[in-house]
Structures are given as C-alpha cells and as structure tokens.
mmCIF file of C-alpha atoms in Angstrom:
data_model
loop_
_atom_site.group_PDB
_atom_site.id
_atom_site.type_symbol
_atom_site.label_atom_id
_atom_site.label_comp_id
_atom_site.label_asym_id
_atom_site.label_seq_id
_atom_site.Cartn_x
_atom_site.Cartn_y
_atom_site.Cartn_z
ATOM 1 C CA UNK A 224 73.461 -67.619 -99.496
ATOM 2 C CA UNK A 225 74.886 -69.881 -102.155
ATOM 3 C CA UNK A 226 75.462 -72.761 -99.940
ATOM 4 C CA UNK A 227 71.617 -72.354 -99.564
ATOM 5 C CA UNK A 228 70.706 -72.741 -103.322
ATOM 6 C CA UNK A 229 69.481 -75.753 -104.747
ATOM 7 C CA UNK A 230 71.068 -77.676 -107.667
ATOM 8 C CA UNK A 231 69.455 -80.121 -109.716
ATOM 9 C CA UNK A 232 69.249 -84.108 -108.614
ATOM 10 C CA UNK A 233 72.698 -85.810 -110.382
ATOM 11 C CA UNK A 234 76.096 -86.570 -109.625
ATOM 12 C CA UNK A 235 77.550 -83.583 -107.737
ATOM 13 C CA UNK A 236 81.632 -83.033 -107.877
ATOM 14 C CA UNK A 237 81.371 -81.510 -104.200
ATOM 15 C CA UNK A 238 79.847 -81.770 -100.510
ATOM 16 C CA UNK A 239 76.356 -81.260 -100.430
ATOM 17 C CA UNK A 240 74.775 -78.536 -98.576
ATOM 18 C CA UNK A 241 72.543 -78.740 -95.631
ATOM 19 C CA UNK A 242 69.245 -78.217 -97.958
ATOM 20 C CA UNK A 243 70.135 -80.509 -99.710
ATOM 21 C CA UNK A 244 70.671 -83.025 -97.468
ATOM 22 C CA UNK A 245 66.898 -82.229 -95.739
ATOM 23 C CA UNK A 246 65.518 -82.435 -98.788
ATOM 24 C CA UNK A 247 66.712 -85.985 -99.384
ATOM 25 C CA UNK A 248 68.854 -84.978 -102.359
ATOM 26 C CA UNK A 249 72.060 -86.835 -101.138
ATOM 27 C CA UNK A 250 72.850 -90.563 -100.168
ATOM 28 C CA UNK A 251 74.859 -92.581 -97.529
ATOM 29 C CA UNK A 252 76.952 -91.751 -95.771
ATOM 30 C CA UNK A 253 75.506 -88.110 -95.603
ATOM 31 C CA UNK A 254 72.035 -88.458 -95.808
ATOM 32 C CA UNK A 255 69.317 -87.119 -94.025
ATOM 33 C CA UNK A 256 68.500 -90.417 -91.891
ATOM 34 C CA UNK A 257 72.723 -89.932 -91.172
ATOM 35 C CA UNK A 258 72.506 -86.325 -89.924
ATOM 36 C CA UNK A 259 69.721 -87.340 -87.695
ATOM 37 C CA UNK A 260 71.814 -89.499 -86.118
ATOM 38 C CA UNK A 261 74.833 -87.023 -85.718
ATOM 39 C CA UNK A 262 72.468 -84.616 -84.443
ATOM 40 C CA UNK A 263 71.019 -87.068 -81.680
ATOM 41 C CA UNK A 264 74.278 -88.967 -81.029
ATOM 42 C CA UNK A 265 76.562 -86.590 -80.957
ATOM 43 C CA UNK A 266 74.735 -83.001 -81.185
ATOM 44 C CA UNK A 267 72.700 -83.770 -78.521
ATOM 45 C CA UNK A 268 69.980 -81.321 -80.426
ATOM 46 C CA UNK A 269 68.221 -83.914 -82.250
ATOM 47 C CA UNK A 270 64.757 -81.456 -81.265
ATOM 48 C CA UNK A 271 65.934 -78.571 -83.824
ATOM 49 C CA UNK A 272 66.387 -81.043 -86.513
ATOM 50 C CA UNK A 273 62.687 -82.322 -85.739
ATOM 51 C CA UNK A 274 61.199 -79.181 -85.215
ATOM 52 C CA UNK A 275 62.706 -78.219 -88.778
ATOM 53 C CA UNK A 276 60.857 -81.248 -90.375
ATOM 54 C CA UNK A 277 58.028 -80.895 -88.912
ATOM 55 C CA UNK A 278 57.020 -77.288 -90.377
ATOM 56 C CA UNK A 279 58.008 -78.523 -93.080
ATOM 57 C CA UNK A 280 55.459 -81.240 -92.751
ATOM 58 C CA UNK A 281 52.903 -78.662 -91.876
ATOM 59 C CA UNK A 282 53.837 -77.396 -94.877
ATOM 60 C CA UNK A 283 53.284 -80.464 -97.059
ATOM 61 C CA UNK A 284 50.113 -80.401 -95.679
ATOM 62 C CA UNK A 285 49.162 -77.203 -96.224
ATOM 63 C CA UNK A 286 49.912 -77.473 -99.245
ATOM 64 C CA UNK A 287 47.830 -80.853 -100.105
ATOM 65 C CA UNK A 288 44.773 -78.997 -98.276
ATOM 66 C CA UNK A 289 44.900 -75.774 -100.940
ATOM 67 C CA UNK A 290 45.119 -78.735 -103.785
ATOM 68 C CA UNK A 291 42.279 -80.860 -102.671
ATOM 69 C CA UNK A 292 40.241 -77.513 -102.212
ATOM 70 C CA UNK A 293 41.219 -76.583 -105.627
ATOM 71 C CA UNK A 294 40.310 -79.392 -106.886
ATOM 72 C CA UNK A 295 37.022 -79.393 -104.956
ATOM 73 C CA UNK A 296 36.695 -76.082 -106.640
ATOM 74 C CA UNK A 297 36.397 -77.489 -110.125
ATOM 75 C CA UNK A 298 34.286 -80.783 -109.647
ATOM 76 C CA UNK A 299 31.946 -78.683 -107.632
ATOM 77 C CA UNK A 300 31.959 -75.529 -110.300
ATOM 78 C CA UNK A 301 32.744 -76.500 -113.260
ATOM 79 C CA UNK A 302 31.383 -73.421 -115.137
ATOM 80 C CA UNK A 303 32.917 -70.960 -113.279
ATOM 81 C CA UNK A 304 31.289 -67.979 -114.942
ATOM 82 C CA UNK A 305 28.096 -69.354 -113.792
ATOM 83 C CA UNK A 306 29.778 -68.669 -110.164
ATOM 84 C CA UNK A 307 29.593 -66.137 -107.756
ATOM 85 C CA UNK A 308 32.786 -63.187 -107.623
ATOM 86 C CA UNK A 309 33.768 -64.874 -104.554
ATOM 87 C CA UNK A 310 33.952 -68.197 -105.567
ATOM 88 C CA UNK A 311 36.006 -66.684 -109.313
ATOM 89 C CA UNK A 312 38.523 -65.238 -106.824
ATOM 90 C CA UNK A 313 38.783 -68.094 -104.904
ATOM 91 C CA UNK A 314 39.469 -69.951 -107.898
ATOM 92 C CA UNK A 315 41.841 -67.634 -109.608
ATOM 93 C CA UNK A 316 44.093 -67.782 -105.972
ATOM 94 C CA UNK A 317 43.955 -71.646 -106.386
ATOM 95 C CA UNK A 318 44.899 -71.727 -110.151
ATOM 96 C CA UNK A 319 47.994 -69.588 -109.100
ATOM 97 C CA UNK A 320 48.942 -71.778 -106.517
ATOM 98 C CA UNK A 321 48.422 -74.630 -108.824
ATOM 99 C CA UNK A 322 50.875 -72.918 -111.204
ATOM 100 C CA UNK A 323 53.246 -72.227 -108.963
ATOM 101 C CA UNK A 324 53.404 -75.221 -106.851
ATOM 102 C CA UNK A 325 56.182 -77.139 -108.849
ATOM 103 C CA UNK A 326 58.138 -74.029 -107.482
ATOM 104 C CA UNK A 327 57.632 -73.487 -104.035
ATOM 105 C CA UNK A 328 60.036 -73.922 -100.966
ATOM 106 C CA UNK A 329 60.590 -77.579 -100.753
ATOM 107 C CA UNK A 330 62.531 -76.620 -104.227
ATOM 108 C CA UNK A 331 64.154 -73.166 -102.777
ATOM 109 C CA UNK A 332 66.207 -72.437 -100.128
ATOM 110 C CA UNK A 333 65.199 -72.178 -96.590
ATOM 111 C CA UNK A 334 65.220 -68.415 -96.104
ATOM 112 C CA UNK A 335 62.829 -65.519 -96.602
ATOM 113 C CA UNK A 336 64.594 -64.272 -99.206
ATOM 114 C CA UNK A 337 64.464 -67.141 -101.995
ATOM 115 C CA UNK A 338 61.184 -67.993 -101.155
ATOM 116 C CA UNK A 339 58.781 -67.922 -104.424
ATOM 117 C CA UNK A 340 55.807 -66.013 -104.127
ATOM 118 C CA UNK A 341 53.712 -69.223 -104.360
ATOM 119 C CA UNK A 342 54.216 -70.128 -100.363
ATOM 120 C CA UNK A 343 53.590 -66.561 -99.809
ATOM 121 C CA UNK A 344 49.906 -66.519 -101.855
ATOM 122 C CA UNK A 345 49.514 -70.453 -100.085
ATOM 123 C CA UNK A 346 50.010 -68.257 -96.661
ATOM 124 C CA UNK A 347 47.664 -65.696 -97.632
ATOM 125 C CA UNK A 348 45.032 -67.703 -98.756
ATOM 126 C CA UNK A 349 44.934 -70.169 -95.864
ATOM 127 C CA UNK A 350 44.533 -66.481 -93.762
ATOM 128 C CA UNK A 351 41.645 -65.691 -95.943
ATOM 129 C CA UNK A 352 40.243 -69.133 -95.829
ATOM 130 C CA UNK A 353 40.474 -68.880 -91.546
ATOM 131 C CA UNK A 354 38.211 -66.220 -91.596
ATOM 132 C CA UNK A 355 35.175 -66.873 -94.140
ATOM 133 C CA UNK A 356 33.126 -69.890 -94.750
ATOM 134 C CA UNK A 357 34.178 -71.612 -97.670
ATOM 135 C CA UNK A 358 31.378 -73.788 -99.373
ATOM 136 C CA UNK A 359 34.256 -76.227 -101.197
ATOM 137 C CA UNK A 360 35.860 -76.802 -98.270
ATOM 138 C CA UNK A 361 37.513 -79.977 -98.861
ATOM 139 C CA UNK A 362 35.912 -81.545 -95.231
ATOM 140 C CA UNK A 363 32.606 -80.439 -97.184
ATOM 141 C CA UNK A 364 33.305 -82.751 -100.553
ATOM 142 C CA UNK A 365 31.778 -86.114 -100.892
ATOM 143 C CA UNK A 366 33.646 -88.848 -99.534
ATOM 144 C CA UNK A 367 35.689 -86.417 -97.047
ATOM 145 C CA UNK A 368 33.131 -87.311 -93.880
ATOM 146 C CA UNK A 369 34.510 -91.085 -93.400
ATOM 147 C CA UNK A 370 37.922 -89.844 -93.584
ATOM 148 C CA UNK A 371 37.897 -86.613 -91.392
ATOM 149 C CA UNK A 372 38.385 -88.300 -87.759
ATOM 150 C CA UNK A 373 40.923 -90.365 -89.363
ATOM 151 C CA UNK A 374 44.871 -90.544 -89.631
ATOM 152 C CA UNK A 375 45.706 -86.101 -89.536
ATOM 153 C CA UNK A 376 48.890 -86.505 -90.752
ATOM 154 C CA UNK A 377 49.953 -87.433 -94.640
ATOM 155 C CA UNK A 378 50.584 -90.717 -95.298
ATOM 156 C CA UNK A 379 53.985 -89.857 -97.847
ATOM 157 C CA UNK A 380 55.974 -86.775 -98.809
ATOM 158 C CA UNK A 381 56.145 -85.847 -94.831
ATOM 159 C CA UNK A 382 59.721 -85.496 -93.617
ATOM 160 C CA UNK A 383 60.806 -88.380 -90.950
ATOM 161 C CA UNK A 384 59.535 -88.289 -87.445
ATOM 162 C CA UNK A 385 61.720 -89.591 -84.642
ATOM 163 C CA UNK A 386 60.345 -93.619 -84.294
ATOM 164 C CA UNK A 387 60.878 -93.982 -87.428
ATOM 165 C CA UNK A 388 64.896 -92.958 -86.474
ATOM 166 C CA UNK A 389 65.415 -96.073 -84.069
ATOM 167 C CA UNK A 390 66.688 -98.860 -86.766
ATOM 168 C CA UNK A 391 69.505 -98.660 -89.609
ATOM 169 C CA UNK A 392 67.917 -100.906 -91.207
ATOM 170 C CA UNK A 393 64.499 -99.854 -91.443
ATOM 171 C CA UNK A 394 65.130 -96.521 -93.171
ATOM 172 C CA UNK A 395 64.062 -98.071 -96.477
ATOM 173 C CA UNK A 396 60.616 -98.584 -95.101
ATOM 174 C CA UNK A 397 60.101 -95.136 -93.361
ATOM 175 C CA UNK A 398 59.462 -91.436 -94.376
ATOM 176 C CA UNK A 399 63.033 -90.383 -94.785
ATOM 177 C CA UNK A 400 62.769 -92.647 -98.386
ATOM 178 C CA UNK A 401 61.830 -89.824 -100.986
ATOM 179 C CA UNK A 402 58.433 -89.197 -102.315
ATOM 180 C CA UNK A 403 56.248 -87.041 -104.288
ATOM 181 C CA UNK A 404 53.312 -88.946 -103.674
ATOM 182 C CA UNK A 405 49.884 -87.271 -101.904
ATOM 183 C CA UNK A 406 47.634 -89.079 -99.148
ATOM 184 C CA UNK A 407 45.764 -91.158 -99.181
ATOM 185 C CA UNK A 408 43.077 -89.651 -97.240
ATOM 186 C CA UNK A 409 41.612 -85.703 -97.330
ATOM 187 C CA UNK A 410 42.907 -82.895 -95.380
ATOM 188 C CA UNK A 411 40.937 -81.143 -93.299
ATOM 189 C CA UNK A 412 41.311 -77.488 -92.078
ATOM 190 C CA UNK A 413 41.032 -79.113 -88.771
ATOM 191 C CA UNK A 414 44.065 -81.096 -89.266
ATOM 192 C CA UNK A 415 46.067 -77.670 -90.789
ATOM 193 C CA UNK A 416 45.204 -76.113 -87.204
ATOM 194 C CA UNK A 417 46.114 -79.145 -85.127
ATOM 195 C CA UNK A 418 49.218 -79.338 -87.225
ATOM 196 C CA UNK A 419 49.862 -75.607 -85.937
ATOM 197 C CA UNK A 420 49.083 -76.347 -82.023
ATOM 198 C CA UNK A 421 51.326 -79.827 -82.266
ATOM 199 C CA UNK A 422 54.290 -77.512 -83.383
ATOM 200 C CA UNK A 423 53.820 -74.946 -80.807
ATOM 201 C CA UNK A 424 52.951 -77.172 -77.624
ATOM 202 C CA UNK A 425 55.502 -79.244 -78.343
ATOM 203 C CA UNK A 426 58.543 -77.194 -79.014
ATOM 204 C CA UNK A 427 57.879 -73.492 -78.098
ATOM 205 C CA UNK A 428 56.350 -73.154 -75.547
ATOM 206 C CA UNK A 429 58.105 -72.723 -71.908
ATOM 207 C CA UNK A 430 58.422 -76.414 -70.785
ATOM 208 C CA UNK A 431 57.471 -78.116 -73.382
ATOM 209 C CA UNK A 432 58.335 -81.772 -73.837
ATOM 210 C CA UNK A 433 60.886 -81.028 -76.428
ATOM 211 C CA UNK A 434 61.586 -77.363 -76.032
ATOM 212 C CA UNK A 435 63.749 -75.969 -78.073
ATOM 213 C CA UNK A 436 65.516 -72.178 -77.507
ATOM 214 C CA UNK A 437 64.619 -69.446 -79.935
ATOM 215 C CA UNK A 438 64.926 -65.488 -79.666
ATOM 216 C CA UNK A 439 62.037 -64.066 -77.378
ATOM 217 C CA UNK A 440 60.654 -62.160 -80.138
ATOM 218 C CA UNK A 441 60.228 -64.757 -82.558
ATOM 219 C CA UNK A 442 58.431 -66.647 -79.424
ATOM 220 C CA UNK A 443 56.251 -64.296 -78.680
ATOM 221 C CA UNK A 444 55.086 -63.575 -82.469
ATOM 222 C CA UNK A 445 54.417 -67.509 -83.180
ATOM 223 C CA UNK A 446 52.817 -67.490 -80.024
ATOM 224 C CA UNK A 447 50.152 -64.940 -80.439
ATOM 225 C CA UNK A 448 50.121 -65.676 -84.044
ATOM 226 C CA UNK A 449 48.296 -68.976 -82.945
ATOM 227 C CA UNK A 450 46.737 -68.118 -79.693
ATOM 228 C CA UNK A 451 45.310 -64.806 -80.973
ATOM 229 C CA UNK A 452 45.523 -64.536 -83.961
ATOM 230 C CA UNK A 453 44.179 -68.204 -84.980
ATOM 231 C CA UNK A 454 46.663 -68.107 -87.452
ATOM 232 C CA UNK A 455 47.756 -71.481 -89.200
ATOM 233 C CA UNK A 456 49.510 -70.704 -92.046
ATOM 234 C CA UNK A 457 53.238 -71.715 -92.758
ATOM 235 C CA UNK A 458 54.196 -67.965 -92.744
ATOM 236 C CA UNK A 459 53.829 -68.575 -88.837
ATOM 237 C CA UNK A 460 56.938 -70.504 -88.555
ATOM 238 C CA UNK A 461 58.655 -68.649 -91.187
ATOM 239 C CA UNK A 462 60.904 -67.247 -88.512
ATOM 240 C CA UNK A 463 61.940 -70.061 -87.015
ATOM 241 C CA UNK A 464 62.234 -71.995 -89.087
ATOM 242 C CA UNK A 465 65.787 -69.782 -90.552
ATOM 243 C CA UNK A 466 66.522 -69.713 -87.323
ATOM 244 C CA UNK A 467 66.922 -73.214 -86.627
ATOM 245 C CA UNK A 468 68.381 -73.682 -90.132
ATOM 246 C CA UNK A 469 70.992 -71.270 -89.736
ATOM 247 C CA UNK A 470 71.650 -72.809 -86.322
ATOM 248 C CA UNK A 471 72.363 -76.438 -87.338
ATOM 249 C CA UNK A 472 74.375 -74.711 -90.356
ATOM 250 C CA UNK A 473 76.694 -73.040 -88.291
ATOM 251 C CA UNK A 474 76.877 -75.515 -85.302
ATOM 252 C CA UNK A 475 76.148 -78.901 -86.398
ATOM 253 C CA UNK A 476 76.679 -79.453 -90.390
ATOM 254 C CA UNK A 477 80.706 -78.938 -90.233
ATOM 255 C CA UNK A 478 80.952 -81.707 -87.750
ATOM 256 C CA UNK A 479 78.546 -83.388 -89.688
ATOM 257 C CA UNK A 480 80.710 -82.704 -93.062
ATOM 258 C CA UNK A 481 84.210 -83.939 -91.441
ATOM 259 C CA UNK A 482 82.658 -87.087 -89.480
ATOM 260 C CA UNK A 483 81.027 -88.587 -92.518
ATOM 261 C CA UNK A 484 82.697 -87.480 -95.747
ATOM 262 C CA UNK A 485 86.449 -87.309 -94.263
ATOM 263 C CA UNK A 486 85.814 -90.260 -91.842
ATOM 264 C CA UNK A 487 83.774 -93.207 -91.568
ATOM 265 C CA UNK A 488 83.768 -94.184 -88.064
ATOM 266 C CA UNK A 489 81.956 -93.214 -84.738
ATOM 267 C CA UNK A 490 83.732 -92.214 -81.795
ATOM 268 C CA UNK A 491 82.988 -95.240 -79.517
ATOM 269 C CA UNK A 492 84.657 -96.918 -82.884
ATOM 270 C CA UNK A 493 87.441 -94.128 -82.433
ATOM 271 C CA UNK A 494 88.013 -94.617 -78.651
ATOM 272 C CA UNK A 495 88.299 -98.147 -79.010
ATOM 273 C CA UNK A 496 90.487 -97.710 -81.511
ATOM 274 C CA UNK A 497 92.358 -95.551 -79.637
ATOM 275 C CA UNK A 498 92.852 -97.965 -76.432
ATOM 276 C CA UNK A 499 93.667 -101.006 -78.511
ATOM 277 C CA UNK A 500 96.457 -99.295 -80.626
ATOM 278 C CA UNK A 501 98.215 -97.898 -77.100
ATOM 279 C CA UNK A 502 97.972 -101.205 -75.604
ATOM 280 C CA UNK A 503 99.375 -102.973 -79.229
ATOM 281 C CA UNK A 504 102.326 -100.451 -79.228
ATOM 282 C CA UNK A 505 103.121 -100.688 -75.961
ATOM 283 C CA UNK A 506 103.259 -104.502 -76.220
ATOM 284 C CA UNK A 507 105.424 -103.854 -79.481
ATOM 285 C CA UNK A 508 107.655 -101.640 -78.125
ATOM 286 C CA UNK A 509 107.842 -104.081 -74.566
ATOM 287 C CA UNK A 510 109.044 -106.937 -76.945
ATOM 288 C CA UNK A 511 111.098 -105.115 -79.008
ATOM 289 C CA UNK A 512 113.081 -104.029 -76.015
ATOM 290 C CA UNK A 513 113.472 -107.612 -74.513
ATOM 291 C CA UNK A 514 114.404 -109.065 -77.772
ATOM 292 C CA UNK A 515 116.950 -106.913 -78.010
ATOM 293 C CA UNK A 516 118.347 -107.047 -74.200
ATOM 294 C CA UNK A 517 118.525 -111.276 -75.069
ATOM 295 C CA UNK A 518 120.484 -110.652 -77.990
ATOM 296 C CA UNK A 519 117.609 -112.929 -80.068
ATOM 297 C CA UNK A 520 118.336 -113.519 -83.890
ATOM 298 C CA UNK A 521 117.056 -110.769 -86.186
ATOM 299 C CA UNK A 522 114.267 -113.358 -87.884
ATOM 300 C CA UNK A 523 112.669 -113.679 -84.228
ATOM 301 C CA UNK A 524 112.598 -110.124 -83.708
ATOM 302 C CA UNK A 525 110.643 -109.920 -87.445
ATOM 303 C CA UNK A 526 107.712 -110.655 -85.958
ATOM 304 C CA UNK A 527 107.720 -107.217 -84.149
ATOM 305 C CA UNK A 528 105.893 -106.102 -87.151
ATOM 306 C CA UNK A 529 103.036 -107.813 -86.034
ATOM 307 C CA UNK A 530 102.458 -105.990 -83.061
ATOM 308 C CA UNK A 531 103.979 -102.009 -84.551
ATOM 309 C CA UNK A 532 101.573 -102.644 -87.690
ATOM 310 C CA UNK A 533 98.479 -103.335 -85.695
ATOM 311 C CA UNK A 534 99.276 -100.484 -82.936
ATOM 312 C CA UNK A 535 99.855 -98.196 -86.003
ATOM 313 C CA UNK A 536 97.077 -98.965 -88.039
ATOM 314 C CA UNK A 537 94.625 -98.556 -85.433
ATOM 315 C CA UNK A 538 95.920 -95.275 -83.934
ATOM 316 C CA UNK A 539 96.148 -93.248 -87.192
ATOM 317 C CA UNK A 540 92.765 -94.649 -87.565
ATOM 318 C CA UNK A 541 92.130 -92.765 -84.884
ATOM 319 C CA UNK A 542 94.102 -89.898 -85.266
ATOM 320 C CA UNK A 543 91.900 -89.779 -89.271
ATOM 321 C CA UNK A 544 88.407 -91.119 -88.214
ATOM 322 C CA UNK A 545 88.981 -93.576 -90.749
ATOM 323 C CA UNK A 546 89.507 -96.953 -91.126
ATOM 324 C CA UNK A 547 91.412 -97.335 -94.360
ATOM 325 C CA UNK A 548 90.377 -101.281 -95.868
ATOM 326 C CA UNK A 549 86.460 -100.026 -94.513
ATOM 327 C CA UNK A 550 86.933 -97.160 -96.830
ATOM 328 C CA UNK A 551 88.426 -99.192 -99.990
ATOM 329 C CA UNK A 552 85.647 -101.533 -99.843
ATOM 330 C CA UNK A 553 83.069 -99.105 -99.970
ATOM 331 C CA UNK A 554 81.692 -98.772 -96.192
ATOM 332 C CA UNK A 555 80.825 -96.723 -93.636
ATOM 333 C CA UNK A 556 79.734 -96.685 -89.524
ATOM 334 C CA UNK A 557 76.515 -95.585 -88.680
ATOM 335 C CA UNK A 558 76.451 -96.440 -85.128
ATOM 336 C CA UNK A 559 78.735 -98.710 -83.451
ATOM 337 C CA UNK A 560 79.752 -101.613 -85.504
ATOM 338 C CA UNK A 561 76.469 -100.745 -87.833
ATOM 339 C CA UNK A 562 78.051 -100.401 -91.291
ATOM 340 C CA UNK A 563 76.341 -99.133 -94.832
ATOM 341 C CA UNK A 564 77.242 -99.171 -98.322
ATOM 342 C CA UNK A 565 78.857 -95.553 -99.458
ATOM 343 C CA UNK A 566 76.797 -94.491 -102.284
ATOM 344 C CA UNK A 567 77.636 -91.013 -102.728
ATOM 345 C CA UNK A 568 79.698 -90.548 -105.405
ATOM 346 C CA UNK A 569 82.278 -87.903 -104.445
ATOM 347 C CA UNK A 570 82.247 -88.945 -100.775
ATOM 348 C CA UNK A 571 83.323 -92.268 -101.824
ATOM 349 C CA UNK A 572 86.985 -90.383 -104.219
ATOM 350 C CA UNK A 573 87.204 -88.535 -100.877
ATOM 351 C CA UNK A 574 87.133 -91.125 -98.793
ATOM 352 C CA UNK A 575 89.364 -93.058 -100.856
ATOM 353 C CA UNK A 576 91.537 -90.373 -101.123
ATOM 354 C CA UNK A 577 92.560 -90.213 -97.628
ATOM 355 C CA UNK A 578 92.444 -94.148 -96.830
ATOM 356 C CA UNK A 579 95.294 -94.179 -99.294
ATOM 357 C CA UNK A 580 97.252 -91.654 -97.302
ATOM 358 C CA UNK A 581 96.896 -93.165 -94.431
ATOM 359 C CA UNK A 582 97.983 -96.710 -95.511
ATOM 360 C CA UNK A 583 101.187 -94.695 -97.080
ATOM 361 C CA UNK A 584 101.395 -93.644 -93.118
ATOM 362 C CA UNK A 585 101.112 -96.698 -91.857
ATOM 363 C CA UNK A 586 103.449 -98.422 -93.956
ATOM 364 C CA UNK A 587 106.162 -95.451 -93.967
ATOM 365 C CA UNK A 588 105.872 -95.556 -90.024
ATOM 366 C CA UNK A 589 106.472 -99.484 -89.529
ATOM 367 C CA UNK A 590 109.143 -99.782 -91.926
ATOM 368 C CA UNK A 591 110.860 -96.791 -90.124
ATOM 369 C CA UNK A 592 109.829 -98.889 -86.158
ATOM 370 C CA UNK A 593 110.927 -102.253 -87.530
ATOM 371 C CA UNK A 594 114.023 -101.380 -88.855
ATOM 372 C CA UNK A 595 115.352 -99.302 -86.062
ATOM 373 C CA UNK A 596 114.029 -102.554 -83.832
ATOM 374 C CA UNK A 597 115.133 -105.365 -85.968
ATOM 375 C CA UNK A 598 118.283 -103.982 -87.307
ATOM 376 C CA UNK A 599 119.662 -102.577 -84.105
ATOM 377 C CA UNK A 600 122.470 -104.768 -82.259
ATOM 378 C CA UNK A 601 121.651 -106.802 -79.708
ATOM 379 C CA UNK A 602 123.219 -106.829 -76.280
ATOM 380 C CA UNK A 603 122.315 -109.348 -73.727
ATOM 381 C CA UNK A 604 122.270 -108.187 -70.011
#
C-alpha cells in the first residue's frame, strides 16, 4: 500500500513507484514514455498498460464533462434560489465536486481504498445524470452544437495513446508531456458513453482487437454494467483497473526498475555485447598463446591489452546491463542505439554508482590477464 502513495513533485532520494511513473511524476530513463516501451518491447503486454491509460482518460473526461456542466449550471442560473429543488441539488453535487476535484484519483493511489470520495460523488452523479433529463446539459449550452460531432476525445491532460509511442524523439510533442490544461472543445454525454463502449469493445470483450485477460467476474460486471445497465461512469472500470495495476506491479515494474535504473542498455545492445566480447577474448587469449609459444619480447606481447580490455569491458557490460563511459556521461538506451539524456536525479548516483564498479572490474581483471600473459616465460616450439 505504501508503494502506492503519492509524494509530492521534487527531487526524490529513491526509485519511484509505478503511480508515479503513470502519472508522469518521474523523468528519463524511467518515465512513462520508457515503461511503455519495456512493456511493448520486452513485456510483450503493452495492451494492459493502454487499457490502464485509457480509463484513466475516460476519467479525465468525465471529469471535464461534470465541470463544463457545472459551469453551465451557473451562467445559466445564476440566482440559484430563484431555481427549482432539482436544479439546487444538482448544483450543490457540482459545487462538491468542484471542491474536491484538486483531490481526486489522478492525485491518489490507484486502488479502492485511497480513493477520495470526490470520484465516488463524480460516479454517482454521472449515474443520476444517465437517467433524467438535465436542462444544463453541457451539449445544450450555447456554442456546444458546432463542436458536438467534433474531435470526442480531449485535446490535453489525456494519458498517451499508442501512435503517439512510435518515435523517441517525438515524445516532447505528444500526450505523455504533462498537462493540466482542459479542451479545447465541450464534452458531450455522448462522448462519456462512447468513451465507455471504446474501452469495452476494444479490450474486454472475447476477441477483441486488443483483448486483454481479466477474472470472469470482473468481465461479466463491466459487461452488463454497460450493456444493461447503460452505465458510464468511471466506477465501471474501477475493478479493473486494480487489477491491471497490480498486475504490471507485480510482473512488469521490477524488470522495469533493474533494466533502467541499474542498467542502461537494451538487450539487442546486451547480446551484441555479449558476442563481440567472446569473439575479442578469444582473439586475446589466441594471441596471447602464440606470442608466448614464439618466445616474442615482452613489449610485443603488451599489446595483448588491447584485445583482454575490449573483451572485458564489453562482457561485464553484459554481465551489468551497463555500459560504464554511457553511464558517466549522463546517457541511456531507449531502443537500440537510441540514446537519451538521464535526468532523474537519483537514477543518475545509481547509475554512476555501479559504472564505477564495474570499471574497478575491468581494470582489476586485465591487470590480473596481462600480467599472467605478458610476464609469463616464453618457450618457442
């Protein structure tokens, strides 16, 4: 439960958490836009991670639908005495959410339990809102009507979607850069339910294009939810949505944690690394053998080191996920041989941390190979 609470935006002495890395708290190399790419690269479950931000998109939007309507509310009656008990009710439910909304889940953790009671009255209200006729609905308000068979979707504060995940260098330009800006254009109801039917055609349902596997139950409660119910509300997906969470917690984060904060390469990097350093020690160790069995002077067989440091170096490389100089200077390997700047804080003493062990390695080890090759008599055959 702790690794689930929030902490405030700063320099953190520690790994972040998974919440905070969805919620954009945390830079390169462990980032959100850097888990996505573990999770499609080398998870292979990139579709939990996207279901995950997309109810939390519907939330967003839910969310900017209960503001407009609010504020729909009070251009529309501004003398609310003057109003009808339903419409005092309504407003009293919106002036609590209002209140509340600086507090809701995209600041709490992801479970049921830390929820504030804001997301819960947001849930109840859209429920209540499903079933009557609202006169200051916002697709009602002036100005809404040009907008309404428009873009559905917020045009900021809306989690990343995946073709937005295809370029390194475009992730300044996409979603995944924070915001606390609202759209630019009104939310309908309409859009709240589409929102709803997106999620559940495209993830939950058997054979859908990017079906994801959840308990039964929790199917078959979202499902009829929607279907039946004609439900729409965030509580819907409330389920799930720990589900997932607690999924790519347990599964995918660790990985996550030890291939970007203890390493900073990607296993095609690794593999390569891997093949190259056998083939350079081999070589070192062929040569040091034949220098040996022709008796050569000991400053020929000096340049062994060549050959024993580069072998070395790029095995324990391999053996650390790290490349040591890539670390001192600050970088790290998003894809193959698609570096960024490290910019968080503590990653980057980590990192440095261990690249200066595994010089001391490196160094320790060819001093130890060179002079058993160099120093050893030679005997020609």
């Amino acid at each position: 439960m702790d690794s689930r609470t929030p902490t405030p935006d700063g320099p953190r002495d520690r790994l972040p958490n998974l919440f905070e890395v969805l919620q954009r708290r945390t830079t390169a190399p462990v980032d959100l836009y850097s888990f996505y790419i573990y999770m499609r690269d080398v998870q292979r479950s990139v579709d939990y991670l996207d279901f995950w931000l997309d109810v939390s998109q519907h939330m967003s939007l839910c969310r900017h639908y209960v503001r407009e309507l609010r504020r729909s509310v009070l251009i529309s009656t501004p003398e609310l005495d003057k109003a009808g008990a339903g419409s005092k009710r309504s407003s009293q439910v919106l002036d609590n959410f209002d209140s509340n909304r600086g507090r809701t889940s995209s600041d709490q953790g992801p479970s049921q339990a830390q929820r504030q009671s804001g997301d819960q009255r947001l849930s109840a209200f859209l429920r209540t809102d499903a079933t009557s006729n609202h006169k200051h609905s916002p697709h009602n308000s002036q100005g809404s009507e040009v907008q309404r068979s428009e873009d559905n979707t917020p045009s900021s504060e809306v989690p990343p979607r995946p073709s937005y995940i295809n370029d390194p260098h475009s992730s300044n330009t996409s979603p995944l850069v924070n915001s606390n800006s609202s759209p630019n254009h009104t939310v309908a109801r309409a859009d709240i339910r589409a929102s709803a039917e997106k999620i559940l055609y495209t993830y939950l349902l058997p054979g859908a294009e990017r079906e994801i596997i959840l308990p039964q139950g929790i199917l078959n409660d979202i499902t009829n939810s929607i279907e039946k119910e004609g439900r729409d509300d965030p509580e819907v997906f409330d389920a799930a949505k720990d589900y997932v969470f607690q999924a790519m917690e347990r599964d995918a984060f660790p990985g996550f944690l030890r291939a970007k904060a203890l390493g900073n390469i990607v296993q095609p990097s690794m593999m390569l690394r891997l093949i190259v350093g056998l083939v350079a020690l081999f070589a070192a160790l062929w040569t040091s053998f034949v220098l040996i069995f022709l008796d050569a002077k000991r400053s020929t067989r000096c340049w062994e080191i060549l050959p024993f440091t580069v072998g070395i170096y790029l095995l324990l490389s391999h053996q650390y996920m790290l490349d040591p100089i890539l670390a001192l200077v600050g970088y790290s390997e998003y894809t193959f041989m698609s570096f960024s700047r490290i910019k968080e804080p503590f990653v980057r003493k980590l990192l440095n941390r261990r690249a200066l062990m595994c010089l001391a390695w490196v160094v320790m080890l060819d001093i130890i190979l060179c002079c058993l090759f160099i120093f050893v008599p030679g005997r020609r055959l």
